[in-house]
CSV table of C-alpha atoms and ligand atoms in Angstrom, one decimal:
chain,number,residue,atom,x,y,z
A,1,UNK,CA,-30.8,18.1,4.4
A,2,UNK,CA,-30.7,15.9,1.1
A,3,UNK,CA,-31.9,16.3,-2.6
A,4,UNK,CA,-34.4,13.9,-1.7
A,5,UNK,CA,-38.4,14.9,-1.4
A,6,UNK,CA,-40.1,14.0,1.7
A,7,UNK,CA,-43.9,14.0,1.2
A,8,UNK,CA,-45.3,14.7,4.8
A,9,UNK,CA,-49.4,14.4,5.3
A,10,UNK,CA,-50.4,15.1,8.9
A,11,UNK,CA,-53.7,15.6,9.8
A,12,UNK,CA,-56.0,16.7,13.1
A,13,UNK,CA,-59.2,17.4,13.6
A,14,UNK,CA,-59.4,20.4,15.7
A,15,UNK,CA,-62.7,21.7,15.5
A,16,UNK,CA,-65.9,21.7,13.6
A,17,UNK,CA,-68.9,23.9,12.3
A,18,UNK,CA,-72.3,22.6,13.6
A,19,UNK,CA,-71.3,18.9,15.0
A,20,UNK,CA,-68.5,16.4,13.8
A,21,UNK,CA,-68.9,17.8,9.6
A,22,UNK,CA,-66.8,20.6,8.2
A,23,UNK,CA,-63.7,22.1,9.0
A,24,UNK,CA,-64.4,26.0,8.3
A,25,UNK,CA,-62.6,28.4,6.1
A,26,UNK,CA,-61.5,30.3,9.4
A,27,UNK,CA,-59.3,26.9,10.5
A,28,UNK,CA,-57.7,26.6,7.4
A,29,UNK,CA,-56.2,30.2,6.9
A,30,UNK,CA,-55.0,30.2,10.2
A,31,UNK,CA,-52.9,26.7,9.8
A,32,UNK,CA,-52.0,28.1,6.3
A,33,UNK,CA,-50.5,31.1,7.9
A,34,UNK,CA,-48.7,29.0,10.2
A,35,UNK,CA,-47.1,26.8,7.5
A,36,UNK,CA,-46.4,30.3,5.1
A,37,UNK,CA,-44.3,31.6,8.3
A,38,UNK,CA,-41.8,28.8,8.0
A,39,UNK,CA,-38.8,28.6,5.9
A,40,UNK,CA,-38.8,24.7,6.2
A,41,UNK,CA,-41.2,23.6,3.0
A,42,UNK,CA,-40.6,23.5,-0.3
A,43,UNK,CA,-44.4,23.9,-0.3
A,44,UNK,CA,-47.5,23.3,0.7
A,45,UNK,CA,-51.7,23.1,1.1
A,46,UNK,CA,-54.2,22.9,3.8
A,47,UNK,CA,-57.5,20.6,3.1
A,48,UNK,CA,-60.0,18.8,4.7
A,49,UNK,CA,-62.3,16.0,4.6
A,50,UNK,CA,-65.4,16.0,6.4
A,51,UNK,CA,-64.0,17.3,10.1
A,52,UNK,CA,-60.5,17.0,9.5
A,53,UNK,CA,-58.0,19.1,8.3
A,54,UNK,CA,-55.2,17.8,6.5
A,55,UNK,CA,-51.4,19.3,6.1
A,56,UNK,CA,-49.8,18.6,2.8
A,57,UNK,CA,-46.3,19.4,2.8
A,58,UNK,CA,-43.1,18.8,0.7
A,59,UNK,CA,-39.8,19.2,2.2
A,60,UNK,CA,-36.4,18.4,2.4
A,61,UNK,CA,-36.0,17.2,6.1
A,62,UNK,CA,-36.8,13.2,6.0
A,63,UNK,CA,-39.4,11.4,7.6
A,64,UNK,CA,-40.5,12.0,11.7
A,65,UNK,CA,-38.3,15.2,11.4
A,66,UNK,CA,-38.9,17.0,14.8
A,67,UNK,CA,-39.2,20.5,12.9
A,68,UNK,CA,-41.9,19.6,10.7
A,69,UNK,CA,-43.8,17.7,13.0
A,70,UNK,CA,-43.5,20.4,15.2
A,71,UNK,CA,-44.8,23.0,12.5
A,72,UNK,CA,-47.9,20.8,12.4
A,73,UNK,CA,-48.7,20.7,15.6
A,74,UNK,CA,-48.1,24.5,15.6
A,75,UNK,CA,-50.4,24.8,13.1
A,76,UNK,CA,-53.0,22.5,14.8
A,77,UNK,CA,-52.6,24.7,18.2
A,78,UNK,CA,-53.0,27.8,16.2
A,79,UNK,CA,-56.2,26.5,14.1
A,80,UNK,CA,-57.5,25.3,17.4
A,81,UNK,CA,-57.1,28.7,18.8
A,82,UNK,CA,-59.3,30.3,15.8
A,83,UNK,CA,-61.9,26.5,16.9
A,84,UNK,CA,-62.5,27.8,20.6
A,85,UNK,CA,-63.0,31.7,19.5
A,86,UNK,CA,-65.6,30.5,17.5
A,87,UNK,CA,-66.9,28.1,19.9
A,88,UNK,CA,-66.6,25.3,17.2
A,89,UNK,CA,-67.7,21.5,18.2
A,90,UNK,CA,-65.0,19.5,19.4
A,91,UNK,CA,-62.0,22.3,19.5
A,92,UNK,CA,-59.0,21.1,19.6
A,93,UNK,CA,-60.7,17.3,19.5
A,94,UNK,CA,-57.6,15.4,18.4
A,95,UNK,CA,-55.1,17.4,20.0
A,96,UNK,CA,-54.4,14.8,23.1
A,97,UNK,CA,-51.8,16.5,24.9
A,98,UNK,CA,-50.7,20.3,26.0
A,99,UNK,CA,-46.9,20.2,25.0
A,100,UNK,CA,-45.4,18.9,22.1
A,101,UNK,CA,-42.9,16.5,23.1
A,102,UNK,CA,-40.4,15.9,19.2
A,103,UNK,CA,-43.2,13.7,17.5
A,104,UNK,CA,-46.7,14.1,16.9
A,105,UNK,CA,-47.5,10.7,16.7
A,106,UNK,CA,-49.2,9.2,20.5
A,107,UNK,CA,-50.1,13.1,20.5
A,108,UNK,CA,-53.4,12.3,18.7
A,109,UNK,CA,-52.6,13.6,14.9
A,110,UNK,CA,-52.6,11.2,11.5
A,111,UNK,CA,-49.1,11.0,10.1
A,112,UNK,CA,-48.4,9.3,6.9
A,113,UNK,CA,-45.1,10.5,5.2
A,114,UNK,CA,-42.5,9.1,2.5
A,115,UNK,CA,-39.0,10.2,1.4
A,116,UNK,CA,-37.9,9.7,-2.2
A,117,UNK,CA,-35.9,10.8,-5.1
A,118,UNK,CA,-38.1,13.1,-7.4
A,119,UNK,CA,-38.8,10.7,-10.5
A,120,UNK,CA,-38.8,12.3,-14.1
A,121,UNK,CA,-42.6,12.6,-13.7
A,122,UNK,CA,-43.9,12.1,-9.9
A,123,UNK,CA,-47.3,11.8,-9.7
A,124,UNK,CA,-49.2,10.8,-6.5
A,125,UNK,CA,-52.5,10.2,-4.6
A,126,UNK,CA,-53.5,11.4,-1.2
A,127,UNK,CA,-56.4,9.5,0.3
A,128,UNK,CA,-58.5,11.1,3.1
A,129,UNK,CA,-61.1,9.5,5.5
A,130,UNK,CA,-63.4,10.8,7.7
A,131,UNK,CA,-65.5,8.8,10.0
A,132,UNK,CA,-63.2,5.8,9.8
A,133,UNK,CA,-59.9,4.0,11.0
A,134,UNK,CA,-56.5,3.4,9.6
A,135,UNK,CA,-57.4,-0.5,8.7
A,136,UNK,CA,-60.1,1.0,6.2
A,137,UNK,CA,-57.0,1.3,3.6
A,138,UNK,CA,-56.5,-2.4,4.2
A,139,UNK,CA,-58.8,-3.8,1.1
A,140,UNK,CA,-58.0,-0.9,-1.6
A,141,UNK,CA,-54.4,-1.0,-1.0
A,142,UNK,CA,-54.6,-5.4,-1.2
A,143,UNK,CA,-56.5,-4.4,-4.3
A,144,UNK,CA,-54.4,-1.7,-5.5
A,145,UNK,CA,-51.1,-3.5,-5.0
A,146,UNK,CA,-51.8,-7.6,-5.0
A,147,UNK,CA,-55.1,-8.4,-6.9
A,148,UNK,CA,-54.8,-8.4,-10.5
A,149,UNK,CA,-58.6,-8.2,-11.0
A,150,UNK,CA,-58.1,-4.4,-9.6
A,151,UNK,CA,-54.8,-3.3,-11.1
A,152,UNK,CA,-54.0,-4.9,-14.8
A,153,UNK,CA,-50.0,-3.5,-14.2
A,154,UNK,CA,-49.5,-6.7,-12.2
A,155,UNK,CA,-50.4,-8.5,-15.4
A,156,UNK,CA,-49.0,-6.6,-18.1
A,157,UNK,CA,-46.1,-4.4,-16.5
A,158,UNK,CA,-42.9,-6.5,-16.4
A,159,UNK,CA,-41.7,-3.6,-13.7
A,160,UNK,CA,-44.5,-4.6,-11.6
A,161,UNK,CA,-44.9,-8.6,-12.6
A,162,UNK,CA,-43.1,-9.4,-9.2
A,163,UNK,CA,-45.3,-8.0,-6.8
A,164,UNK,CA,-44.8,-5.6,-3.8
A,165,UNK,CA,-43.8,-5.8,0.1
A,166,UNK,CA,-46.5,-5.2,2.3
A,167,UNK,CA,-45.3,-4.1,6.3
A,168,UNK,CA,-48.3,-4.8,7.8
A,169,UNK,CA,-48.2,-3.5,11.8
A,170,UNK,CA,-50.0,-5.1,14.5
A,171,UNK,CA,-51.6,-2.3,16.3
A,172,UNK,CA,-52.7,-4.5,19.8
A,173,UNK,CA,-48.9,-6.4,20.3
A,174,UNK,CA,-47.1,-3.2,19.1
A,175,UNK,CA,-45.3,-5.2,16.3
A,176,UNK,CA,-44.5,-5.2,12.6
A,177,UNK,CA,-43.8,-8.0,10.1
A,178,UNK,CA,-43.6,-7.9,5.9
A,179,UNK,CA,-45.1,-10.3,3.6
A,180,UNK,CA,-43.9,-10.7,0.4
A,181,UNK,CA,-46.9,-10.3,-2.8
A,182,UNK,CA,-48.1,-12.7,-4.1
A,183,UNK,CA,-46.0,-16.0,-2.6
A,184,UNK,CA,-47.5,-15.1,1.0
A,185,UNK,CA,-50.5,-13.9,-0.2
A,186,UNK,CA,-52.9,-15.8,1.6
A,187,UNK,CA,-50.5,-15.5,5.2
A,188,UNK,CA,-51.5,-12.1,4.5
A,189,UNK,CA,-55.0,-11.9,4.5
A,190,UNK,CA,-55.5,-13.8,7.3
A,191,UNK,CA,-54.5,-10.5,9.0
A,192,UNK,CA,-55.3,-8.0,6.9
A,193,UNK,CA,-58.5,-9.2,7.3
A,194,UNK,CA,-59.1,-8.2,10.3
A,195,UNK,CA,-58.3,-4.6,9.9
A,196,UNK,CA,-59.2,-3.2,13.5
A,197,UNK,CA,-56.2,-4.3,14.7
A,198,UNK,CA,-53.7,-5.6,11.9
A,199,UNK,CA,-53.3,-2.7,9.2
A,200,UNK,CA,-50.9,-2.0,6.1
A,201,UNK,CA,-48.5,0.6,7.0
A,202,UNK,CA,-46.2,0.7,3.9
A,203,UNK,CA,-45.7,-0.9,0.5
A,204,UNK,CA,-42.2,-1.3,-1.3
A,205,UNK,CA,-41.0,-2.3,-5.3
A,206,UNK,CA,-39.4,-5.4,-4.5
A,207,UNK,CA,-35.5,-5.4,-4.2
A,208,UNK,CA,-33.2,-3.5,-2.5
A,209,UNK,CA,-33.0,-1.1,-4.9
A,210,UNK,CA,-33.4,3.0,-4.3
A,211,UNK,CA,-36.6,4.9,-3.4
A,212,UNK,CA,-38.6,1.6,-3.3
A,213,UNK,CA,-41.1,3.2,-1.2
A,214,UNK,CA,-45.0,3.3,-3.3
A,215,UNK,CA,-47.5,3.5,-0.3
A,216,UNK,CA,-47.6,4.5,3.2
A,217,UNK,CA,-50.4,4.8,5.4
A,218,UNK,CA,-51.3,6.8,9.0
A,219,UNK,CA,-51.8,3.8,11.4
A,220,UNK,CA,-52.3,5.9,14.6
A,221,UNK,CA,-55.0,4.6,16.7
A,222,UNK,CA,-56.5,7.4,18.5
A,223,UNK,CA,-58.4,5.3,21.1
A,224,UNK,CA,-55.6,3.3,21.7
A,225,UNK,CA,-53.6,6.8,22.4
A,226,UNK,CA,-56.0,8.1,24.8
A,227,UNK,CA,-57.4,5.0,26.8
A,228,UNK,CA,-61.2,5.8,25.6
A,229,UNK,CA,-62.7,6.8,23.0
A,230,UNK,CA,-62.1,10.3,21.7
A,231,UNK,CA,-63.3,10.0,18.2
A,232,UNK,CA,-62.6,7.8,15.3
A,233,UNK,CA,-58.3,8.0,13.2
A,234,UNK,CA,-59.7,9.4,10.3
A,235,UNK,CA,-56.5,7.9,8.1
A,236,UNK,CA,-54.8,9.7,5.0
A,237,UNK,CA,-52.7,7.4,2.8
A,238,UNK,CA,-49.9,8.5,0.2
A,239,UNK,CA,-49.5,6.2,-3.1
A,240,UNK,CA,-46.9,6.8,-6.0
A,241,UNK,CA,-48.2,6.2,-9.3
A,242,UNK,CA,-47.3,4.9,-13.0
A,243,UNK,CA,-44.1,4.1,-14.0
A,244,UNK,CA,-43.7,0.4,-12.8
A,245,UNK,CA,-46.4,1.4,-10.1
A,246,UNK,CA,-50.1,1.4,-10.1
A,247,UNK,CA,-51.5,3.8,-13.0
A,248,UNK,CA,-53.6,6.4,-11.3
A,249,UNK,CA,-57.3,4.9,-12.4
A,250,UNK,CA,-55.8,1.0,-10.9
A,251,UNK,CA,-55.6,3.3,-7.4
A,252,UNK,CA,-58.7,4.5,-8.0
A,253,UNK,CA,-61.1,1.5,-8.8
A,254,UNK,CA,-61.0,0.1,-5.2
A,255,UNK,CA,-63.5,3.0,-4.3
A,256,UNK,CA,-65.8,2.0,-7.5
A,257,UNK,CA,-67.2,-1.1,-5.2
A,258,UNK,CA,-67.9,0.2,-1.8
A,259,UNK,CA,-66.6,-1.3,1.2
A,260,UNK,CA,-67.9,-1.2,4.5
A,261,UNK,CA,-65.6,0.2,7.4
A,262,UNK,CA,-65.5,1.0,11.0
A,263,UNK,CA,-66.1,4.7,12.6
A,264,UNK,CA,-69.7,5.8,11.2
A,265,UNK,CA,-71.8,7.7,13.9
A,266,UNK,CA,-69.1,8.1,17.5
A,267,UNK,CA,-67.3,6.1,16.0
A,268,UNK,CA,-69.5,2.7,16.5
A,269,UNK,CA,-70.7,1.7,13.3
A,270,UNK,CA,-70.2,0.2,10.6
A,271,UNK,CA,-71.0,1.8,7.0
A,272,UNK,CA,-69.7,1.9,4.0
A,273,UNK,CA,-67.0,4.2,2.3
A,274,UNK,CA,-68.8,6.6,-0.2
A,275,UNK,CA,-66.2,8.3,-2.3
A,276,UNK,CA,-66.7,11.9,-2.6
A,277,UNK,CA,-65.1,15.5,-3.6
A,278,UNK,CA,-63.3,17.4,-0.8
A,279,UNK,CA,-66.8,20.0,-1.2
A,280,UNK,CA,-69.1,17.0,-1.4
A,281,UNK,CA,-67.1,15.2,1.9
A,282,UNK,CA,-69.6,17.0,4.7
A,283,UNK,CA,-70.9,14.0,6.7
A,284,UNK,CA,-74.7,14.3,7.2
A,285,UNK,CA,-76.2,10.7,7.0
A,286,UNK,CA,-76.0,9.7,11.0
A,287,UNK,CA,-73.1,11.7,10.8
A,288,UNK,CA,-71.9,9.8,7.9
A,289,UNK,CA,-71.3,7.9,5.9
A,290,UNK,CA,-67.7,7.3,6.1
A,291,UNK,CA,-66.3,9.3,3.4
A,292,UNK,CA,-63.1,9.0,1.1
A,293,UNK,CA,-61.7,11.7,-1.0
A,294,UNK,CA,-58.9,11.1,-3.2
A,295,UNK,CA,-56.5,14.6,-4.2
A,296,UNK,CA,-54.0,13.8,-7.0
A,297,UNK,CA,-50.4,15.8,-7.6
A,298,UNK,CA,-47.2,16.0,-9.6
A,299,UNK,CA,-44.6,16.9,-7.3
A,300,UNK,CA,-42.4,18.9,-9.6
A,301,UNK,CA,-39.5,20.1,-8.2
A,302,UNK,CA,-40.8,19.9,-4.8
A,303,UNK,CA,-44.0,22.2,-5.6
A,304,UNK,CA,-47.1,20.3,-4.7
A,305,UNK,CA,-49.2,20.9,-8.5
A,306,UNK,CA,-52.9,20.0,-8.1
A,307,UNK,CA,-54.4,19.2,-6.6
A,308,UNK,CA,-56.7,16.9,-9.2
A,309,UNK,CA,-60.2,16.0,-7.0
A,310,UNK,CA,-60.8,12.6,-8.6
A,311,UNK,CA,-63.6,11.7,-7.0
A,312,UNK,CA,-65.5,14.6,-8.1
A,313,UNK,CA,-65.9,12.7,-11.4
A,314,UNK,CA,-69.7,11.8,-12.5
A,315,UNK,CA,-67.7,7.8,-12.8
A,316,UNK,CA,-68.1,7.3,-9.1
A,317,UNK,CA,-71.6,8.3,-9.2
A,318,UNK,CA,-72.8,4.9,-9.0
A,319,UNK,CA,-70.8,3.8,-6.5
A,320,UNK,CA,-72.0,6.4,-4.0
A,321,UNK,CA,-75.8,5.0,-5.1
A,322,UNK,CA,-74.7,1.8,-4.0
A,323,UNK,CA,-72.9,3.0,-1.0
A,324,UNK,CA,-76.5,4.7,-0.2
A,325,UNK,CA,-77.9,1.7,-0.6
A,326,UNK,CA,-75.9,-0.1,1.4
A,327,UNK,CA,-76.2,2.8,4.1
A,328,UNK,CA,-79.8,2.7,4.3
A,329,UNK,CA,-80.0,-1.1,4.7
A,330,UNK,CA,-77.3,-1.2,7.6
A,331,UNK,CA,-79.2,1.1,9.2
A,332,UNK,CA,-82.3,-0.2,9.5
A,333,UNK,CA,-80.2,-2.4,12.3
A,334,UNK,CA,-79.6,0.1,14.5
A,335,UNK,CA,-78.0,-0.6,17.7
A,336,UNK,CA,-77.4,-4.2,16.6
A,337,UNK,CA,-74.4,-6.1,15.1
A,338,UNK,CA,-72.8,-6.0,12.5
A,339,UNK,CA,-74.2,-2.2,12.0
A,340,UNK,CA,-73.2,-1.3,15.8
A,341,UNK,CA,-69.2,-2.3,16.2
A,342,UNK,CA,-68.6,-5.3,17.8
A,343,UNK,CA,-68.3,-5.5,21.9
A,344,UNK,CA,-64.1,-5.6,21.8
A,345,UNK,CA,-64.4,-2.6,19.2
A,346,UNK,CA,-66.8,-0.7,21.9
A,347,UNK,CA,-64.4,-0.9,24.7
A,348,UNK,CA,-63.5,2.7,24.7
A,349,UNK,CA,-67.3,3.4,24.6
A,350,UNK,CA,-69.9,4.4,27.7
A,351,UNK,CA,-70.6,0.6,27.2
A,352,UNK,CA,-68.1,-0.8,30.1
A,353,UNK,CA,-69.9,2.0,32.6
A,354,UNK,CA,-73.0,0.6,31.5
A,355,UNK,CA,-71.5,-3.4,31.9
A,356,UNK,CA,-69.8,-2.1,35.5
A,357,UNK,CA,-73.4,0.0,36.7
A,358,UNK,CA,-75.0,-3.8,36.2
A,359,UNK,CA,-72.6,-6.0,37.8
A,360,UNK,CA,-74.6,-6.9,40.9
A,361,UNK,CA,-77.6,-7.7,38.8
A,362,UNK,CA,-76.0,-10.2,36.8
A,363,UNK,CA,-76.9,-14.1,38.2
A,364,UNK,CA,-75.8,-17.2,37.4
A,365,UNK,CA,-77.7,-19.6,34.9
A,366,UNK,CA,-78.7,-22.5,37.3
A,367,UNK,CA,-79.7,-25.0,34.9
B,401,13P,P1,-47.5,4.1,-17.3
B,401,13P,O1,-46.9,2.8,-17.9
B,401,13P,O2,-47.0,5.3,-18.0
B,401,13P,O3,-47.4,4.2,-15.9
B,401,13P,O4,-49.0,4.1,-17.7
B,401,13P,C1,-49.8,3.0,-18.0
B,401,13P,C2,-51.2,3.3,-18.4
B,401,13P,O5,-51.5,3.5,-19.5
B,401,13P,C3,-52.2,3.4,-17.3
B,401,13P,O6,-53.5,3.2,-17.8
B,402,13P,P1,-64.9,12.4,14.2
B,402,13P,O1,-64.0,11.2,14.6
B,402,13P,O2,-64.9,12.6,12.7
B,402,13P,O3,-64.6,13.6,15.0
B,402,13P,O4,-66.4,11.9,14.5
B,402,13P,C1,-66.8,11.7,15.7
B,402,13P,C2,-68.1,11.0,15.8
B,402,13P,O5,-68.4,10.2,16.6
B,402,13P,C3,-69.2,11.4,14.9
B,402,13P,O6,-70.4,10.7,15.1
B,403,MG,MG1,-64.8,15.5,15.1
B,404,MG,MG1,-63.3,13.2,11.5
């Protein structure tokens, strides 16, 4: 136990009211209930985006604590109870294995959490996704962090003139390596790039100094878990703002232009992210489009106080027009790249049955 905040954001889907697009009121109380019975948080709130459902939670424990992620999971088995009385869609979805085993993560559930010494003024951002994957953060947070187009601190903050550390994981080899903003910038697109399988887990001030941590992402693949596809990772992302770190509005902007990501309609489609309020996150579009919500919080004293729904604002209007746009033209495409995911990306899909059930009828080109 230490005087230090740990910032926990675990997330599940576990059921869903009418298809893959709401997590009902019912789910919610009951993980609430769950996380008022213990005595391990200095506090906490249960959200959603779209179909997921998203534990917030400040405590004193540290990061991959067995407790806490055991209080999740609790909570996830006990909303999931409340998703197969009411016969919801997809009970219990995420939920890849019957016994907790110390750590949620392999067990199917989102974890992004960071430990740090409560600031004079803490505020942060907590970015949900629904109908995406963890490499979605990969643009905003090289925006939000390394392009001074995006975030004018890297310009005109001496604290932040010298850039961040990015650990960026590779999620195929099962390894991790840091680059260094912005002398190994361009090393580190060449990966970042290519989100579905390298993807920013965390982002550090530079030096060796205390409570460097300013981002950290979920970069569980749930597919890769499972060994087929059981629906798309849905990330959630934790930044620290002001102060020498991005001003709230510089982690914002990313969403103003929308990107396009991977996980729209089971989970095999591209789209792009359409910022949206927690209310306004219900995927309908094909099941989609992928959605982002963005909750901001002082952490005062450990209490969680917000949360502030920024993207209810009417100054991401526009960009969720354009991300309509860009959703109706990517889908006049249908079933064809780059609106359908490409054939490595499908691999957890019915398509290899489909590949093996043809076999035989495949010949080879005699000419
Ligand atoms: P801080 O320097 O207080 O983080 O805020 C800068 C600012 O004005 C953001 O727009
Ligand atoms: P979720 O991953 O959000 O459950 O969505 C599954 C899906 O395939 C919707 O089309
Ligand atoms: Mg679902
Ligand atoms: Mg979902």
């Amino acid at each position: 136990m230490t005087d230090k905040i740990t910032l926990s954001v675990i997330k599940a889907d576990v059921g869903s009211l009418c298809g893959h697009t709401s997590v009902p009121p019912e789910l919610i109380d009951r993980a609430e209930e769950k996380l008022a019975d213990s005595d391990l948080l200095d506090d906490y709130q249960v959200t959603y985006v779209g179909d997921d459902m998203e534990l917030i939670m400040t405590h004193r424990l540290g990061t991959d604590h067995n407790d806490i992620h055991e209080l999740a999971w609790d909570a996830f088995l006990a909303a999931t109870e409340v998703a197969n009385e009411l016969k919801l869609y997809g009970a219990g979805q995420d939920l890849l294995s019957d016994a907790f085993s110390g750590n949620v993560k392999g067990m199917g559930p989102g974890v992004a959490e960071m430990e740090f010494t409560e600031r004079k003024s803490e505020p942060v951002v907590v970015l949900m996704a629904d109908k995406t994957e963890p490499g979605a953060w990969n643009l905003p947070l090289y925006k939000i962090f390394a392009d001074p187009f995006n975030t004018a601190g890297l310009v005109v903050d001496p604290n932040m003139h010298d850039g961040f550390d990015f650990l960026v994981y590779d999620l195929k080899e099962g390894k991790k390596i840091a680059f260094s903003m912005p002398e190994e910038l361009y090393d580190m697109l060449v990966f970042i790039g290519a989100q579905s399988r390298f993807v920013i887990h965390s982002i550090y001030r530079k030096g060796n100094e205390e409570d460097n941590i300013a981002a950290t992402a979920s970069t569980q693949r749930l597919s890769l878990a499972a060994g087929e596809y059981v629906g798309k990772d849905d990330p959630v992302c934790i930044i620290r703002c002001q102060s020498g770190l991005p001003a709230v509005g510089e982690v914002l902007e990313p969403f103003a232009q929308p990107h396009l990501v991977s996980g729209w309609m089971r989970g095999s489609h591209h789209g792009p992210l359409i910022p949206v309020s927690t209310e306004g996150s219900t995927p309908t579009r094909f099941d989609g489009p992928p959605r982002v919500c963005a909750l901001g919080y002082q952490i005062t004293n450990g209490k969680l106080l917000g949360p502030q729904d920024f993207f209810a604002d009417v100054a991401f209007d526009e960009a969720r027009k354009t991300a309509n746009r860009i959703a109706n033209y990517m889908r006049t495409m249908g079933p064809f790249e780059p609106h359908r995911l490409p054939l490595d990306e499908m691999e957890y899909t019915t398509l290899p049955h489909v590949m093996k059930s043809l076999e035989d009828r495949f010949e080879p080109i005699d000419e």
